[in-house]
Short mmCIF file of C-alpha atoms in Angstrom, two decimals:
data_model
loop_
_atom_site.label_atom_id
_atom_site.label_comp_id
_atom_site.label_asym_id
_atom_site.label_seq_id
_atom_site.Cartn_x
_atom_site.Cartn_y
_atom_site.Cartn_z
CA UNK C 7 -89.20 79.21 154.28
CA UNK C 8 -87.37 77.22 151.01
CA UNK C 9 -85.78 74.41 152.55
CA UNK C 10 -84.13 71.85 150.15
CA UNK C 11 -83.56 68.51 150.17
CA UNK C 12 -80.20 66.27 148.73
CA UNK C 13 -80.20 62.64 147.96
CA UNK C 14 -78.36 59.96 146.17
CA UNK C 15 -74.81 60.23 147.64
CA UNK C 16 -72.25 57.48 149.00
CA UNK C 17 -69.44 55.49 148.09
CA UNK C 18 -68.67 54.51 144.50
CA UNK C 19 -65.55 52.90 142.75
CA UNK C 20 -63.64 54.94 140.07
CA UNK C 21 -65.34 54.91 137.01
CA UNK C 22 -68.92 53.96 138.54
CA UNK C 23 -71.79 56.33 138.77
CA UNK C 24 -74.05 58.32 141.01
CA UNK C 25 -77.51 60.67 140.40
CA UNK C 26 -78.19 63.49 143.24
CA UNK C 27 -81.01 64.90 143.44
CA UNK C 28 -82.60 67.95 145.49
CA UNK C 29 -86.49 68.71 145.47
CA UNK C 30 -87.20 72.27 146.71
CA UNK C 31 -89.98 72.76 148.78
CA UNK C 32 -91.50 75.32 151.23
CA UNK C 33 -93.65 78.60 150.45
CA UNK C 34 -92.49 80.32 146.44
CA UNK C 35 -93.84 80.68 142.72
CA UNK C 36 -90.65 79.77 141.06
CA UNK C 37 -86.90 79.01 141.18
CA UNK C 38 -84.98 80.48 137.60
CA UNK C 39 -82.16 78.48 138.44
CA UNK C 40 -81.19 74.98 139.99
CA UNK C 41 -77.44 73.62 140.73
CA UNK C 42 -75.18 71.67 142.02
CA UNK C 43 -71.54 72.52 144.14
CA UNK C 44 -69.00 70.14 145.75
CA UNK C 45 -66.66 71.05 148.08
CA UNK C 46 -63.49 69.07 148.98
CA UNK C 47 -61.46 69.72 151.71
CA UNK C 48 -59.86 72.48 151.96
CA UNK C 49 -60.40 73.38 148.83
CA UNK C 50 -63.05 76.81 147.82
CA UNK C 51 -66.94 76.06 147.15
CA UNK C 52 -67.09 75.25 142.81
CA UNK C 53 -69.53 75.41 140.78
CA UNK C 54 -70.95 71.85 139.05
CA UNK C 55 -73.66 72.30 137.04
CA UNK C 56 -76.80 74.67 136.48
CA UNK C 57 -79.68 75.10 134.89
CA UNK C 58 -82.47 77.26 134.28
CA UNK C 59 -86.34 77.17 133.90
CA UNK C 60 -85.79 76.92 129.72
CA UNK C 61 -83.38 74.23 130.20
CA UNK C 62 -80.38 75.86 129.27
CA UNK C 63 -77.42 74.05 131.20
CA UNK C 64 -73.92 75.39 132.41
CA UNK C 65 -71.21 72.77 133.27
CA UNK C 66 -67.70 73.63 134.52
CA UNK C 67 -64.57 72.19 131.77
CA UNK C 68 -64.00 69.28 133.91
CA UNK C 69 -67.15 67.83 134.81
CA UNK C 70 -68.41 68.63 130.74
CA UNK C 71 -69.62 65.20 129.46
CA UNK C 72 -69.53 63.00 132.44
CA UNK C 73 -71.99 64.48 134.50
CA UNK C 74 -75.47 65.64 133.21
CA UNK C 75 -78.26 68.01 135.23
CA UNK C 76 -81.85 67.79 135.12
CA UNK C 77 -84.64 69.54 136.51
CA UNK C 78 -88.53 68.74 136.77
CA UNK C 79 -90.10 71.69 137.35
CA UNK C 80 -93.41 69.93 138.68
CA UNK C 81 -91.54 68.22 140.87
CA UNK C 82 -89.72 71.18 141.67
CA UNK C 83 -87.14 68.90 141.50
CA UNK C 84 -83.14 69.13 140.18
CA UNK C 85 -80.92 66.33 139.52
CA UNK C 86 -77.02 65.38 138.54
CA UNK C 87 -75.73 62.53 136.99
CA UNK C 88 -72.65 61.67 137.88
CA UNK C 89 -70.92 59.13 135.68
CA UNK C 90 -67.48 57.63 135.07
CA UNK C 91 -66.32 59.02 138.28
CA UNK C 92 -62.77 59.96 139.14
CA UNK C 93 -61.47 60.18 142.97
CA UNK C 94 -60.77 63.81 142.32
CA UNK C 95 -64.80 63.61 142.31
CA UNK C 96 -64.91 63.39 146.06
CA UNK C 97 -66.26 65.94 147.73
CA UNK C 98 -69.49 67.67 149.70
CA UNK C 99 -72.08 67.94 146.84
CA UNK C 100 -74.83 71.13 147.63
CA UNK C 101 -77.77 72.60 145.68
CA UNK C 102 -78.46 75.55 145.27
CA UNK C 103 -81.62 77.78 143.46
CA UNK C 104 -80.95 81.22 142.37
CA UNK C 105 -84.15 83.31 141.95
CA UNK C 106 -86.53 81.87 144.04
CA UNK C 107 -90.10 84.49 143.99
CA UNK C 108 -91.46 84.00 147.52
CA UNK C 109 -94.13 86.38 148.89
CA UNK C 110 -91.55 88.42 150.44
CA UNK C 111 -89.40 88.80 147.64
CA UNK C 112 -86.65 87.17 145.33
CA UNK C 113 -83.54 84.88 147.35
CA UNK C 114 -81.07 81.99 147.10
CA UNK C 115 -80.93 78.77 148.68
CA UNK C 116 -78.00 76.32 149.74
CA UNK C 117 -78.84 72.98 150.90
CA UNK C 118 -77.22 70.46 153.16
CA UNK C 119 -74.73 68.85 151.20
CA UNK C 120 -74.61 65.29 150.47
CA UNK C 121 -71.40 63.64 150.22
CA UNK C 122 -69.85 61.90 147.52
CA UNK C 123 -66.26 59.48 148.05
CA UNK C 124 -65.01 58.10 145.00
CA UNK C 125 -62.84 55.44 146.13
CA UNK C 126 -61.84 51.60 145.51
#
């Protein structure tokens, strides 16, 4: 089974920065897309940013220009650099990998989530 370990969350003041990391481990051949989602209390889980194997990125409008997603395929790790953080960014951030090729087939996996709190 593929497991995702997320790190980098925490408490930050408005205008501050955080970098989230998500490392995939287990038995697999490749990962098509790596993405970050977030979910605030009472809200639906929403896409923040995604990146495919070729480095093509996609951002939600609210994060465009402030967040940067990147990946290191050699380390099977995806990063989310978050700058100019706002209170509205407070949420649990989840890593997701899509199109993972394993010995059984193709699957998607979710991480456990890491809390990001933006507050003064």
